[in-house]
CSV table of C-alpha atoms in Angstrom, one decimal:
chain,number,residue,atom,x,y,z
G,1,MET,CA,1.9,-21.9,-32.5
G,2,SER,CA,1.1,-17.9,-32.3
G,3,ASP,CA,3.1,-15.3,-33.7
G,4,VAL,CA,2.2,-13.0,-30.7
G,5,VAL,CA,4.4,-12.6,-27.6
G,6,PHE,CA,3.5,-10.6,-24.7
G,7,HIS,CA,6.3,-8.5,-23.1
G,8,PRO,CA,5.8,-6.3,-20.3
G,9,PRO,CA,6.5,-2.3,-20.9
G,10,VAL,CA,9.3,-1.3,-19.5
G,11,GLU,CA,7.4,1.0,-17.0
G,12,GLU,CA,5.5,-2.4,-15.4
G,13,LEU,CA,9.0,-3.9,-14.7
G,14,VAL,CA,8.9,-5.5,-11.2
G,15,LEU,CA,11.6,-5.9,-9.2
G,16,THR,CA,10.2,-8.6,-7.8
G,17,LYS,CA,9.2,-10.5,-10.2
G,18,VAL,CA,12.8,-9.7,-12.4
G,19,LEU,CA,14.8,-11.4,-9.0
G,20,ALA,CA,12.4,-14.4,-8.8
G,21,ALA,CA,13.4,-15.2,-12.2
G,22,LEU,CA,16.5,-15.2,-11.6
G,23,ALA,CA,16.5,-16.7,-8.6
G,24,GLU,CA,15.9,-20.1,-10.4
G,25,PRO,CA,19.1,-21.6,-11.3
G,26,ALA,CA,18.4,-23.1,-14.5
G,27,ARG,CA,16.5,-19.9,-15.3
G,28,LEU,CA,20.4,-18.0,-14.8
G,29,ALA,CA,22.2,-20.7,-16.7
G,30,ILE,CA,19.7,-19.4,-19.8
G,31,VAL,CA,20.3,-15.6,-18.9
G,32,ARG,CA,24.2,-15.8,-18.6
G,33,ALA,CA,23.7,-18.3,-21.5
G,34,ILE,CA,22.2,-15.3,-23.7
G,35,ALA,CA,24.8,-12.5,-22.1
G,36,ARG,CA,27.3,-14.6,-23.3
G,37,THR,CA,26.1,-14.8,-27.0
G,38,GLY,CA,25.8,-11.2,-27.2
G,39,GLU,CA,22.6,-9.2,-27.8
G,40,THR,CA,21.8,-10.9,-31.5
G,41,GLY,CA,19.3,-13.6,-30.6
G,42,VAL,CA,20.0,-17.2,-30.0
G,43,SER,CA,17.7,-20.2,-30.6
G,44,CYS,CA,16.5,-22.2,-27.3
G,45,THR,CA,18.3,-25.3,-28.5
G,46,GLN,CA,21.4,-23.2,-28.8
G,47,ILE,CA,20.9,-21.8,-25.7
G,48,GLN,CA,20.2,-24.9,-23.6
G,49,GLN,CA,23.6,-25.9,-25.1
G,50,ASP,CA,25.4,-22.8,-24.5
G,51,ALA,CA,24.1,-22.8,-20.4
G,52,GLY,CA,25.2,-26.7,-20.3
G,53,ILE,CA,21.5,-27.8,-18.7
G,54,GLU,CA,19.2,-30.5,-20.0
G,55,ILE,CA,15.6,-30.3,-19.1
G,56,GLY,CA,12.4,-31.0,-21.3
G,57,LYS,CA,11.1,-29.0,-24.0
G,58,SER,CA,8.0,-28.3,-21.7
G,59,THR,CA,10.2,-27.1,-18.8
G,60,MET,CA,12.4,-24.6,-21.3
G,61,SER,CA,9.2,-23.2,-22.2
G,62,HIS,CA,8.2,-22.6,-18.6
G,63,HIS,CA,11.7,-21.4,-17.8
G,64,GLN,CA,11.7,-18.8,-21.4
G,65,ARG,CA,8.0,-17.7,-20.5
G,66,VAL,CA,9.0,-16.8,-16.6
G,67,LEU,CA,12.1,-14.8,-18.0
G,68,ARG,CA,9.8,-12.9,-20.7
G,69,GLU,CA,7.1,-12.1,-18.4
G,70,SER,CA,9.1,-11.0,-15.6
G,71,GLY,CA,11.0,-8.4,-18.2
G,72,VAL,CA,14.0,-9.7,-18.3
G,73,THR,CA,14.1,-11.2,-22.2
G,74,ARG,CA,12.3,-10.5,-25.5
G,75,THR,CA,11.6,-13.8,-27.8
G,76,ARG,CA,11.7,-13.1,-31.5
G,77,ILE,CA,9.8,-15.5,-33.6
G,78,GLU,CA,11.4,-16.9,-36.5
G,79,GLY,CA,9.9,-19.3,-38.8
G,80,SER,CA,9.8,-22.3,-36.4
G,81,ARG,CA,12.2,-20.8,-33.8
G,82,ARG,CA,11.8,-18.6,-30.6
G,83,MET,CA,15.2,-16.5,-30.6
G,84,LEU,CA,16.1,-14.7,-27.2
G,85,THR,CA,17.3,-11.9,-26.2
G,86,LEU,CA,18.2,-9.7,-23.0
G,87,ARG,CA,16.2,-6.7,-22.7
G,88,ARG,CA,19.4,-5.4,-21.4
G,89,THR,CA,19.0,-1.7,-22.1
G,90,ASP,CA,15.7,-1.5,-20.7
G,91,LEU,CA,16.6,-3.5,-17.0
G,92,ASP,CA,19.4,-1.3,-16.7
G,93,ARG,CA,16.9,2.0,-17.2
G,94,ARG,CA,14.4,0.4,-14.6
G,95,PHE,CA,16.6,-1.3,-12.1
G,96,PRO,CA,20.5,0.1,-12.8
G,97,GLY,CA,23.4,-2.3,-11.9
G,98,LEU,CA,21.0,-5.4,-11.2
G,99,LEU,CA,21.8,-7.0,-14.6
G,100,ASP,CA,25.7,-6.3,-14.3
G,101,ALA,CA,25.7,-7.2,-10.9
G,102,VAL,CA,23.9,-10.7,-11.6
G,103,LEU,CA,26.1,-11.5,-14.7
G,104,ALA,CA,29.3,-10.2,-13.0
G,105,ASP,CA,29.4,-13.7,-10.4
G,106,SER,CA,28.8,-17.0,-12.0
G,107,ASP,CA,30.5,-18.4,-9.4
G,108,THR,CA,27.1,-17.3,-6.5
G,109,VAL,CA,25.3,-20.0,-5.2
G,110,VAL,CA,21.5,-19.0,-6.5
G,111,GLY,CA,19.5,-18.9,-3.0
G,112,ALA,CA,22.5,-19.5,-0.7
G,113,ALA,CA,21.9,-18.0,2.7
G,114,ALA,CA,24.6,-15.5,3.9
G,115,VAL,CA,26.3,-16.3,7.3
């Protein structure tokens, strides 16, 4: 396992990539779970439990990669554990209010069409 992970610079965060990452229900649940735990970082196993999702390791790894590469999360490696935090400051600087809007309504159904 490599100790180096890619995080796009804040200037390179793209709104469509961030929104696409957040549009998947499991990833949105992961982001909301991280937000509830605070900005100290939380392990992947704990995130799955907090998010209430039951997915395989490879699927969880995929979701982590999408969130990280879109700029939504930051991954810090501590031994064999990966600790995740939200890039709240970066996202707020680049897209003011976006993260607060996404986190504000946990009852919103992702992908539901407005009538």
